[in-house]
Coordinates of C-alpha atoms in Angstrom, one line a residue:
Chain S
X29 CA -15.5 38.0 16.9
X30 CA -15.7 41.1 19.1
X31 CA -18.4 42.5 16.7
X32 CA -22.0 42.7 18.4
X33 CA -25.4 43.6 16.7
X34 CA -27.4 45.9 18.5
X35 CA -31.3 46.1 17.2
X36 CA -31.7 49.6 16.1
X37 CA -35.0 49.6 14.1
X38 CA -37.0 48.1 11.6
X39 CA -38.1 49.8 8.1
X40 CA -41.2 48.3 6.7
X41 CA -41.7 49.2 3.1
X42 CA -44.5 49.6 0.7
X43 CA -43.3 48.5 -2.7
X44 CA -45.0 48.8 -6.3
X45 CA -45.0 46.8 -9.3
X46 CA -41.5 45.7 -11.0
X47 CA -40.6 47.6 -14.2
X48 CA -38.3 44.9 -16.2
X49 CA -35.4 46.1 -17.9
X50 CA -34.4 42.4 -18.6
X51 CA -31.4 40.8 -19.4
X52 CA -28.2 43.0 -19.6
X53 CA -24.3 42.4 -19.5
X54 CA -24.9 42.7 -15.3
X55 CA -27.6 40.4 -15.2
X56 CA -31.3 40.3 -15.3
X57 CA -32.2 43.7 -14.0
X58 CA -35.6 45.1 -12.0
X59 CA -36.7 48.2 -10.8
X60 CA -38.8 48.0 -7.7
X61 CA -40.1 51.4 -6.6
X62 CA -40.5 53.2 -3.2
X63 CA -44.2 54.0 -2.3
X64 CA -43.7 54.8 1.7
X65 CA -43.7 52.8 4.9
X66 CA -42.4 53.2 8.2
X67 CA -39.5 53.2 10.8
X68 CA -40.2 51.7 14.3
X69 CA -38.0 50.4 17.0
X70 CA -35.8 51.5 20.1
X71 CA -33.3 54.1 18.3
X72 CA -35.3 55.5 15.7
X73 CA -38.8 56.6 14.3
X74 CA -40.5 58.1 11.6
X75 CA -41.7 57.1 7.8
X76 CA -40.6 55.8 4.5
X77 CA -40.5 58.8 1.6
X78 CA -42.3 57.6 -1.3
X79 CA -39.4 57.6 -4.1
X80 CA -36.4 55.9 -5.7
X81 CA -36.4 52.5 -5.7
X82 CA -34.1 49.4 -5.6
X83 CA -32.5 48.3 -8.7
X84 CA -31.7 44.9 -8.0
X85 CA -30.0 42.5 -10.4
X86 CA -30.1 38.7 -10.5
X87 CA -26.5 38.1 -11.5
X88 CA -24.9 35.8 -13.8
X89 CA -23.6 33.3 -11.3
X90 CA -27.2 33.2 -9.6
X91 CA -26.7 35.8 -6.4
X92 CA -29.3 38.7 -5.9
X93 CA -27.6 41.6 -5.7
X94 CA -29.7 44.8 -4.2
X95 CA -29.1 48.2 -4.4
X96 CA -31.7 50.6 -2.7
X97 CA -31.8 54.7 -2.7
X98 CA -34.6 56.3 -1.2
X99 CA -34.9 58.5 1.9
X100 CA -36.7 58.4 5.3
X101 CA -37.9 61.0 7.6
X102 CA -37.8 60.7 11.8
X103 CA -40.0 61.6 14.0
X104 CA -38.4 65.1 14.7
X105 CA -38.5 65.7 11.3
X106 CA -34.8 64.8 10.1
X107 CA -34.9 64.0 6.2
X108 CA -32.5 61.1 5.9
X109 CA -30.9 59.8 3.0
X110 CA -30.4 55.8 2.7
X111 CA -28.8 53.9 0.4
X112 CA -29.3 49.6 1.2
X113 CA -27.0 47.6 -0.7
X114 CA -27.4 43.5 0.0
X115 CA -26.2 40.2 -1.7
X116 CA -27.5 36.6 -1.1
X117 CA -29.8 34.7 -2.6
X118 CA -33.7 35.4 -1.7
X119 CA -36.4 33.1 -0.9
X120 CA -35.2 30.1 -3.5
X121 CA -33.7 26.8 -2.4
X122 CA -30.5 27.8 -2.3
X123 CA -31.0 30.2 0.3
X124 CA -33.5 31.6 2.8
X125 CA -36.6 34.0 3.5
X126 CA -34.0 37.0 4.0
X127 CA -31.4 38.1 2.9
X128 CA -28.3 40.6 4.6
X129 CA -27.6 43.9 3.7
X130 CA -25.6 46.9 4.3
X131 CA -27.8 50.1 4.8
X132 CA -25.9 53.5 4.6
X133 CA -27.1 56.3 6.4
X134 CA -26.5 60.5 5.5
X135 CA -28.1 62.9 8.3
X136 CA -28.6 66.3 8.4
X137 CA -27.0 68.9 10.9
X138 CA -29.3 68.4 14.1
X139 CA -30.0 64.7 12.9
X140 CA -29.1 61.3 14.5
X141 CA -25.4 61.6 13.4
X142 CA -24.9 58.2 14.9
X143 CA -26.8 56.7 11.8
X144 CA -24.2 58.6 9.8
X145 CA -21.0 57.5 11.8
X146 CA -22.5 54.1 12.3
X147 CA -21.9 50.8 10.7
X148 CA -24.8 48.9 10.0
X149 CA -26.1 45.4 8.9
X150 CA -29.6 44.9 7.8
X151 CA -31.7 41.6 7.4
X152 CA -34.1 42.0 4.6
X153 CA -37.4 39.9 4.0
X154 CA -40.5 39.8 1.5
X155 CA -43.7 41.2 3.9
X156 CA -46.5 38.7 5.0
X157 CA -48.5 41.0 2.8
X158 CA -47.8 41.7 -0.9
X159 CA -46.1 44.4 -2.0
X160 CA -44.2 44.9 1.9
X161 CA -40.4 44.4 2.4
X162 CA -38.7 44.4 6.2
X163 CA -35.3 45.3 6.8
X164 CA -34.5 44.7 10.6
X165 CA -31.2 47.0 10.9
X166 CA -28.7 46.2 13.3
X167 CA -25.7 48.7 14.6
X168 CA -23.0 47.0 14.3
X169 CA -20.6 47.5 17.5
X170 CA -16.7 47.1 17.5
X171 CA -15.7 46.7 21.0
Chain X
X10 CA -6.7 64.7 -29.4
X11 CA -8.7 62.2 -31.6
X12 CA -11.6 61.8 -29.4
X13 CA -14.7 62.9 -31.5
X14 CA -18.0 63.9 -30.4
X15 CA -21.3 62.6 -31.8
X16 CA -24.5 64.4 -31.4
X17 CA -26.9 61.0 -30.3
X18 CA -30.1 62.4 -28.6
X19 CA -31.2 64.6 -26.1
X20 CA -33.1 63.6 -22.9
X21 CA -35.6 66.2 -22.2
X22 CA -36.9 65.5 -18.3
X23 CA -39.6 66.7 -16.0
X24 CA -38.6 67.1 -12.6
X25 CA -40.5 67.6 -9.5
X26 CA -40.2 69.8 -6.3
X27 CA -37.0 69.3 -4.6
X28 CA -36.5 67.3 -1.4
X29 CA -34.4 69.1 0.9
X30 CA -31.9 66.5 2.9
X31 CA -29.4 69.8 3.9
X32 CA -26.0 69.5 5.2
X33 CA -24.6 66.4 5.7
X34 CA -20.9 65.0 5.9
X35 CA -20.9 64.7 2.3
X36 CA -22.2 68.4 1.7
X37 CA -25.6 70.2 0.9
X38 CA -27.9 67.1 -0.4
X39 CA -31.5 67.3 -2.3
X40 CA -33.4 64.9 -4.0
X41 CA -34.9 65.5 -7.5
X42 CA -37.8 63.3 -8.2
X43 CA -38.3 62.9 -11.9
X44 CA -41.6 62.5 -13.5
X45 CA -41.4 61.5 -16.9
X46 CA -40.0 63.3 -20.3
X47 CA -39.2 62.5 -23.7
X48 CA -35.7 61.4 -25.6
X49 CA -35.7 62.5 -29.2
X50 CA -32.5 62.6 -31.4
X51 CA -30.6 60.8 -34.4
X52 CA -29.9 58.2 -32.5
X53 CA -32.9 57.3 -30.3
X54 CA -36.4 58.0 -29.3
X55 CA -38.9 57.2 -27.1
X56 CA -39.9 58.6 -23.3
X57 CA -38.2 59.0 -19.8
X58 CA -40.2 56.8 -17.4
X59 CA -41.3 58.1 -14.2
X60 CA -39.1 57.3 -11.0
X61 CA -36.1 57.6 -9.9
X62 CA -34.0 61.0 -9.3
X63 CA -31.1 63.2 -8.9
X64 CA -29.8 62.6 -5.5
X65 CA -27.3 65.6 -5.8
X66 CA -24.8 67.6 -3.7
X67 CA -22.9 70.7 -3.3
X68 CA -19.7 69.7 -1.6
X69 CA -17.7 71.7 0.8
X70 CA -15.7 72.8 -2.1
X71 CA -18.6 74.5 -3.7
X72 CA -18.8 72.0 -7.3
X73 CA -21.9 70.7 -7.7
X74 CA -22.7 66.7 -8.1
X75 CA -25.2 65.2 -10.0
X76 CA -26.0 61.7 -9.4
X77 CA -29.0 60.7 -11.0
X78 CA -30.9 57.3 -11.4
X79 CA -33.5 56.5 -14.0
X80 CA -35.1 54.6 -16.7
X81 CA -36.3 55.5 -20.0
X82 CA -38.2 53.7 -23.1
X83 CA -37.0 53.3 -26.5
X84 CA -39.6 53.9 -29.3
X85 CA -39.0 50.0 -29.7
X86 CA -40.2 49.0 -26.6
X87 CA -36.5 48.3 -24.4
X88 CA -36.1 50.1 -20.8
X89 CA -32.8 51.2 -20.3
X90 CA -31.5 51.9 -17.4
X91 CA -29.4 55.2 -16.8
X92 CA -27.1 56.4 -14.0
X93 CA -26.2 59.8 -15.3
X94 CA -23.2 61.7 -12.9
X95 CA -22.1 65.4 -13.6
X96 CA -19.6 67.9 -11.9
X97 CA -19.2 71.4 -12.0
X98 CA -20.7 75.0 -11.2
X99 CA -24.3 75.2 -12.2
X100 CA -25.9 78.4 -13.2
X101 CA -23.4 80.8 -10.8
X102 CA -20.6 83.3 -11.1
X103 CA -18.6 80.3 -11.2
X104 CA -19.7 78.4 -13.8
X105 CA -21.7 78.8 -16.9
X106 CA -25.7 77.5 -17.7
X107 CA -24.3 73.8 -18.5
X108 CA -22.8 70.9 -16.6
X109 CA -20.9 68.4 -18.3
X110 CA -22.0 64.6 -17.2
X111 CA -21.3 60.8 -18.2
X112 CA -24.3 59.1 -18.4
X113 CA -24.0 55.2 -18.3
X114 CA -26.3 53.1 -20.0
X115 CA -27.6 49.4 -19.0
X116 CA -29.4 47.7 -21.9
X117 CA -31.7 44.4 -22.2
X118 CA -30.6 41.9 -24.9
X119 CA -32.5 42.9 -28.2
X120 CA -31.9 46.7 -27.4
X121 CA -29.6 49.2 -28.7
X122 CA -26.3 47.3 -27.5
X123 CA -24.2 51.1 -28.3
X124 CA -25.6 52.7 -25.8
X125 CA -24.3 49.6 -23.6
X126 CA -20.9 49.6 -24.3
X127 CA -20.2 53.0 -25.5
X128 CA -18.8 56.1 -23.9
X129 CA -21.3 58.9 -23.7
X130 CA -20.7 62.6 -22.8
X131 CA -24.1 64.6 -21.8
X132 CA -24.9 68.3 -21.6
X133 CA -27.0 69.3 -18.7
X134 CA -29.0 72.4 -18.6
X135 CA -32.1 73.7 -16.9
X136 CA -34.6 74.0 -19.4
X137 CA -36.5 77.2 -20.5
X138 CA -39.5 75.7 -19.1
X139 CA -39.9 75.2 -14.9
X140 CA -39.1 71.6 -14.0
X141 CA -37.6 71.0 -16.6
X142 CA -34.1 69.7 -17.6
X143 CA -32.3 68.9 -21.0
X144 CA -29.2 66.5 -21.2
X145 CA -27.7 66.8 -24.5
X146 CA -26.0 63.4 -25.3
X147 CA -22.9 62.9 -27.5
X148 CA -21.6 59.5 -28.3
X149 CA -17.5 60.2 -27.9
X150 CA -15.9 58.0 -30.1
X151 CA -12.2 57.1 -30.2
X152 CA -10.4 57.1 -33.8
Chain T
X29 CA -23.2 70.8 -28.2
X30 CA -21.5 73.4 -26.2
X31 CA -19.4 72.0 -24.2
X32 CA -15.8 72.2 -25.3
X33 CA -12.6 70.2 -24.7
X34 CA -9.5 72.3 -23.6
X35 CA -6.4 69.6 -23.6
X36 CA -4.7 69.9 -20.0
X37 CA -1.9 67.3 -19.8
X38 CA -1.1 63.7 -20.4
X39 CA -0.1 61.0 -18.0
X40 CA 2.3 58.7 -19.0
X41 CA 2.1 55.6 -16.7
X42 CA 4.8 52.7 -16.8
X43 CA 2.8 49.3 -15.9
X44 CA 3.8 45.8 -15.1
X45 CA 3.2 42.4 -15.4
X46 CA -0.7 42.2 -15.6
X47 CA -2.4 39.5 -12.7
X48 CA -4.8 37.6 -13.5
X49 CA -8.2 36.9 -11.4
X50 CA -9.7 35.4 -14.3
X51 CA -13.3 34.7 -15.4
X52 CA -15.9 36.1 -12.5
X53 CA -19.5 36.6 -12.5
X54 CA -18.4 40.4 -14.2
X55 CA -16.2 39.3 -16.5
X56 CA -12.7 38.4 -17.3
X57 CA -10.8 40.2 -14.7
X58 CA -7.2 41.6 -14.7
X59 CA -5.0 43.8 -13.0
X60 CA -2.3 46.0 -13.8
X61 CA 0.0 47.1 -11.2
X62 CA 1.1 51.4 -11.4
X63 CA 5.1 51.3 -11.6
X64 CA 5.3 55.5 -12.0
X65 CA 5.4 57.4 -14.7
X66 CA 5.5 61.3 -15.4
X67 CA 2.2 64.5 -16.1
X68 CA 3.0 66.5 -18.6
X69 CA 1.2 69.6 -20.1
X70 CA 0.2 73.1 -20.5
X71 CA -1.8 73.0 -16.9
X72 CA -0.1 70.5 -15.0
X73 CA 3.6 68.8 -14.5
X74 CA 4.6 66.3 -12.5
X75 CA 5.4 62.5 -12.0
X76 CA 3.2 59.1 -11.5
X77 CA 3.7 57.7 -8.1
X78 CA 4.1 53.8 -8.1
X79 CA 1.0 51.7 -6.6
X80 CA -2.5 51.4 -7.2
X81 CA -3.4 49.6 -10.3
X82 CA -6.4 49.0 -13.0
X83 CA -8.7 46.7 -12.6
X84 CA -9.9 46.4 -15.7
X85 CA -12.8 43.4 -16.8
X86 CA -13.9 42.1 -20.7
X87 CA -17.7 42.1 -20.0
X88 CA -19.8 39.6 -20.7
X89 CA -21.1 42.2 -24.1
X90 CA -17.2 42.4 -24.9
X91 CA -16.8 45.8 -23.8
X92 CA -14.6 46.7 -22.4
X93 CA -14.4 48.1 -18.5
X94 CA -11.5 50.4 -17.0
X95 CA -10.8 51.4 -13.0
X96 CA -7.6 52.7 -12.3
X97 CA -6.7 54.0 -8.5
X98 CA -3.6 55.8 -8.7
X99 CA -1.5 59.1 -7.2
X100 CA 0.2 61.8 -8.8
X101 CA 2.7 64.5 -7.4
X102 CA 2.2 67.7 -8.8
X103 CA 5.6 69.9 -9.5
X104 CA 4.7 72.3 -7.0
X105 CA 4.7 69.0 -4.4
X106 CA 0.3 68.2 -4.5
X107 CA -0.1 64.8 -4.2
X108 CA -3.4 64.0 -5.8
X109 CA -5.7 61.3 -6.2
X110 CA -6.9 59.9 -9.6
X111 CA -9.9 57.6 -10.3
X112 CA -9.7 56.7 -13.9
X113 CA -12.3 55.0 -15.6
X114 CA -13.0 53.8 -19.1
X115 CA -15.5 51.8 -21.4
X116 CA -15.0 51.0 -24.7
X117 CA -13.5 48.4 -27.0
X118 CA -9.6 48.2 -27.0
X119 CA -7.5 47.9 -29.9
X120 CA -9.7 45.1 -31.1
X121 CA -11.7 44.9 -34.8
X122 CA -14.7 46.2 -32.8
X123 CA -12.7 49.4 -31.7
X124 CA -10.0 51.9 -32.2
X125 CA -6.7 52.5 -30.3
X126 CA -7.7 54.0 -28.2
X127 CA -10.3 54.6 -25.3
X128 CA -12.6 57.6 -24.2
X129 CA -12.0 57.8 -20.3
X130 CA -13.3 60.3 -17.3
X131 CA -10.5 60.4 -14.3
X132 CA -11.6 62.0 -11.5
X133 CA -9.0 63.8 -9.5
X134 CA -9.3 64.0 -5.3
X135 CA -6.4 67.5 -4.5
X136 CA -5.8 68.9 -1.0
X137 CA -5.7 72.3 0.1
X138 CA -3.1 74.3 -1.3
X139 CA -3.1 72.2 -4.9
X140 CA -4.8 72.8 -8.1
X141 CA -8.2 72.8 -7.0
X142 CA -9.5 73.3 -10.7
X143 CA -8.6 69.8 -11.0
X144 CA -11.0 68.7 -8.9
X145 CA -13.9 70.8 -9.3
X146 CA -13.6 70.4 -12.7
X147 CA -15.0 67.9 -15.2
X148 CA -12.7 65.7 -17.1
X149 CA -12.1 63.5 -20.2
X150 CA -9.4 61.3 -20.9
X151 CA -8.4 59.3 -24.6
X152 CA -6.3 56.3 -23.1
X153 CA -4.0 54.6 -25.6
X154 CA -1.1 52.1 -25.5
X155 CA 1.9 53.5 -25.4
X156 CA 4.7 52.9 -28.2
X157 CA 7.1 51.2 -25.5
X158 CA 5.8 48.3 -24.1
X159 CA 4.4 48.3 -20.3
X160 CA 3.6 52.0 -20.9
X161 CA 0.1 53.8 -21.3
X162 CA -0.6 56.9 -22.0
X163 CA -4.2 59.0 -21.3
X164 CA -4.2 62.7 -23.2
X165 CA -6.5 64.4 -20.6
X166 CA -8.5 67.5 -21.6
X167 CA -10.6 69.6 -19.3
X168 CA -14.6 70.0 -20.6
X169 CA -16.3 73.1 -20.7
X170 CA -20.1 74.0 -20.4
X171 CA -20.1 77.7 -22.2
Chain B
X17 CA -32.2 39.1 14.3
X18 CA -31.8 35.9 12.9
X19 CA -29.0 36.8 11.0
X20 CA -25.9 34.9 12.1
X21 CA -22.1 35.5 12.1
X22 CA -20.2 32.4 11.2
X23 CA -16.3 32.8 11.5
X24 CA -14.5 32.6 8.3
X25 CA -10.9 33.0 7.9
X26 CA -8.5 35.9 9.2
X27 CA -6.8 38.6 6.5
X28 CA -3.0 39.7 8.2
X29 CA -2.3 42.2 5.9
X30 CA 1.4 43.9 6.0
X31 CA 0.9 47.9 5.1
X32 CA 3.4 50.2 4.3
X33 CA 3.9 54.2 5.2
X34 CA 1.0 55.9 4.6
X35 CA 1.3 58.4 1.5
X36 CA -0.6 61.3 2.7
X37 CA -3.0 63.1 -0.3
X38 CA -4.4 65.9 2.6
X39 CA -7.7 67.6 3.1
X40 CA -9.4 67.4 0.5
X41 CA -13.4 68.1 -0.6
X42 CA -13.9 64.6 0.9
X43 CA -12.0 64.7 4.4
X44 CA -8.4 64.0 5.3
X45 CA -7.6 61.8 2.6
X46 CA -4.1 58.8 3.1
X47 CA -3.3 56.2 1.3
X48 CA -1.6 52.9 2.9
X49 CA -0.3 50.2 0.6
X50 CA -0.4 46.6 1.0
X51 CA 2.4 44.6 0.8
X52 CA 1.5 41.1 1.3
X53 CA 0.5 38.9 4.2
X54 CA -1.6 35.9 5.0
X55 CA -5.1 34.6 4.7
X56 CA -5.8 31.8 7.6
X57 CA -8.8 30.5 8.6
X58 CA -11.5 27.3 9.1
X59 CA -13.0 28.5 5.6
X60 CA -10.1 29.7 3.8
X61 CA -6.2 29.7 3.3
X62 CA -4.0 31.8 0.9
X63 CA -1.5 34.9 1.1
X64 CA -2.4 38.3 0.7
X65 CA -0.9 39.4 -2.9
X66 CA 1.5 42.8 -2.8
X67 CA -0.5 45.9 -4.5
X68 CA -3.1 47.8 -4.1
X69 CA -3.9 50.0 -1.0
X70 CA -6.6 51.6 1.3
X71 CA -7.4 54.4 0.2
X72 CA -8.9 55.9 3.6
X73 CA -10.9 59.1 4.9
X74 CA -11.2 60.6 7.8
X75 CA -14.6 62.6 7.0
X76 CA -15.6 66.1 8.0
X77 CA -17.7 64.5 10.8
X78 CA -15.4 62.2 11.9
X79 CA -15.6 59.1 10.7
X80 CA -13.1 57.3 9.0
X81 CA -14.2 56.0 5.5
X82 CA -11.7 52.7 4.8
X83 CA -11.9 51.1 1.1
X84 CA -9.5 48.9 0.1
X85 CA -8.7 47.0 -2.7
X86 CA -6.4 44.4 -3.3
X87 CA -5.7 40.5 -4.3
X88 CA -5.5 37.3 -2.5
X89 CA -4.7 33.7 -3.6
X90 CA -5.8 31.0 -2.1
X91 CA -3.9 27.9 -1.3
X92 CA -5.8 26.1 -4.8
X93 CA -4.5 28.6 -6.8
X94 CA -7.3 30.9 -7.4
X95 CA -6.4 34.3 -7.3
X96 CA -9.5 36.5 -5.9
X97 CA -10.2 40.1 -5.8
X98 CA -11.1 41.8 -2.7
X99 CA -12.5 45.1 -1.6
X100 CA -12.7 45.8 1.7
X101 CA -15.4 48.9 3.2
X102 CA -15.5 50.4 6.8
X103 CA -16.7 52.9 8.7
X104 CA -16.4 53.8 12.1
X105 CA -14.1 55.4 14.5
X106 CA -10.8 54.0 14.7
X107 CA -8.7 53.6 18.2
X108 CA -10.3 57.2 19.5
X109 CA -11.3 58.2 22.4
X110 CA -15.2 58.3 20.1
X111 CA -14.4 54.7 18.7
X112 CA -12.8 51.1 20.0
X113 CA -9.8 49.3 18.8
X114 CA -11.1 47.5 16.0
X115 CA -13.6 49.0 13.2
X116 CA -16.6 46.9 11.2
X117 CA -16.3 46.3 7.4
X118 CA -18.2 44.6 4.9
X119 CA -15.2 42.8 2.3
X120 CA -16.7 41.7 -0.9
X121 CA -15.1 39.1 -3.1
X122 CA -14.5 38.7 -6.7
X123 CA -13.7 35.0 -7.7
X124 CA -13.0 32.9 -10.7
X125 CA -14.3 30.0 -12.3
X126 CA -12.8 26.8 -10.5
X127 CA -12.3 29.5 -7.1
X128 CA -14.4 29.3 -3.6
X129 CA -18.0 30.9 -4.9
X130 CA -19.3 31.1 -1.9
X131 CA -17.0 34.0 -1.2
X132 CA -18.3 35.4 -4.5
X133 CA -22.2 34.8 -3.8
X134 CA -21.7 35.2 0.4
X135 CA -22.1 38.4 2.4
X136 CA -19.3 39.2 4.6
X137 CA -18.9 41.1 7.6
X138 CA -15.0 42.3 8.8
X139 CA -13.9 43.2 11.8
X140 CA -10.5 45.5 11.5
X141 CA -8.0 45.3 13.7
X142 CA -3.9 47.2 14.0
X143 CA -2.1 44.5 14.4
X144 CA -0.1 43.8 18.0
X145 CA 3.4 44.2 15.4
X146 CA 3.7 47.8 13.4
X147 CA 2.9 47.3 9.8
X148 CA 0.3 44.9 10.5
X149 CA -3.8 45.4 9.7
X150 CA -6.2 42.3 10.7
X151 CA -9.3 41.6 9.4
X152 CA -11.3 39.2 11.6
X153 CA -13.9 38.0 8.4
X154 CA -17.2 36.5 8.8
X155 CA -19.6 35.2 6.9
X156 CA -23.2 36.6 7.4
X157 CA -25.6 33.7 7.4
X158 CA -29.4 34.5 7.0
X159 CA -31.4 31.8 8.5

């Protein structure tokens, strides 16, 4: 494998209380919304937008599957649009404290278009403290 | 053609201030929080919840894509999930006041199972009232 | 309800030999290979282009659930994407003959662009031949 | 990051010409069909089933958008659905000779569900003979 991970940043993010929809034909959905947080690490800084949310599904054969859409804003002021899609199963015995994901990134003219032309993998993990998620986000480098 | 069109209920939403992304690879983004509304028809009743939003775009080719993401609650207590998506010119020489869309409907067992597994057809249209939108739903049924 | 449906053209697609994937965690999964086929119609001529397919799944809640991925070739020499999906019940007790659909259509520069700025709806139906299908497309109009 | 790649099995995948849709609202738009190859690997064995394409982008910034989708079998029998997503820059001077990808898996009942459940990272290769794509999979492991 010729594929590296280079640590780009972390996203910590506040969360709120789960609004059920329950049990559909996908699974049993939740809705977990976006309250804020922040961006830290080497290539990128700035905050968490409050807004959207990640409607994740507990699927019929058991995996979690995640799909965030929210948006973040760097440090010089970039409005960035994210969309954090992961599958695995989360924090139960048949899996571990984190799960992978795949964030997509879309930047404004006079953003960080590498976030845009990038590929990236995420790890995502429940917060020491409640209502907190972490998603450590790797770019991931073809050589 | 035999495809019919059924008035079912009309989502009446309240939208906040626009978040402006800009110009991306995808074309000019915002981000439309929504705030909370009403759905009243034949059909169904009961409220749009609060979260959630139109991530939409005008792309390079000047049509206008809605992509929204929501939930609302019927009178009888289920929250269903809605991803309602929409092309067309909006309100411009181009185009007229309305924008057709397809909204999709995810349903928890003991909720109205139609709106699951029917095909839906929705009127969109920027209500008389500031932050405010209307989507007109029709169920269209196949003879 | 003011939006209107203008009939456009119909697709008639020769299919083969369906494959099965079988029972997944979204359903019972099939796929039916595009052989060709022909576009015929007040706003648009032209022919099917073999490959692609529809992936098409029963749901779990018995609906239903088409994806198609396909080309065309307009008369004037376009070739154009189509994404064609459906939801509904199929020729069953529960449903008709046929199925409401929305195709999306991907055109280059120099083709018919109102094909893919515009909004779409499609009434899929088996065709009287075997391995043939046919989807009456009409435009939608917001007045 | 303790995310961890574990090497999987190897897609060779035999394309045919490219059928070229153009510039289009979304980028440079060509399709490439598959035509069959092999699936080899510590994980996995099978063949790569003929049909289906990637249907591939090369955006207005740049970046070429890959999706495939397409069928395997594996050497039991089980015939599994694959869609395959990249993004990246693709043997440029801007880019390296292979491109990430996340595949994701659809499998039936009696089939490998780990490839269902498991989150996948691909690295995309041209092959050293003409007419011949690679994809280097792994699974993502988090710890």
């Amino acid at each position: 494998m010729a594929l590296t991970l280079e640590p780009a940043f972390t996203l910590t993010v506040e969360v709120g209380e789960p609004r059920e929809v329950g049990r559909t034909h996908a699974g049993y959905r939740r809705v977990i919304p976006i309250l804020g947080g922040s961006v830290d690490g080497p290539a990128l800084t700035g905050t968490v937008l409050p807004g959207g949310a990640d409607w994740n599904v507990v699927r019929p054969d058991g995996a979690v599957h995640v799909w965030a859409r929210y948006e973040i804003r760097s440090a010089d002021g970039a409005v960035i649009s994210v969309i954090n899609e992961g599958l695995g199963y989360f924090d139960t015995p048949a899996g571990g404290v984190s799960m992978p994901t795949r964030p997509v990134f879309e930047v404004p003219e006079g953003g960080p278009t590498w976030l845009a032309t990038g590929f990236f993998l995420g790890e995502l993990r429940v917060g020491s403290e409640a209502g907190q998620v972490s998603i450590e986000v790797s770019r991931v480098l073809a050589i």
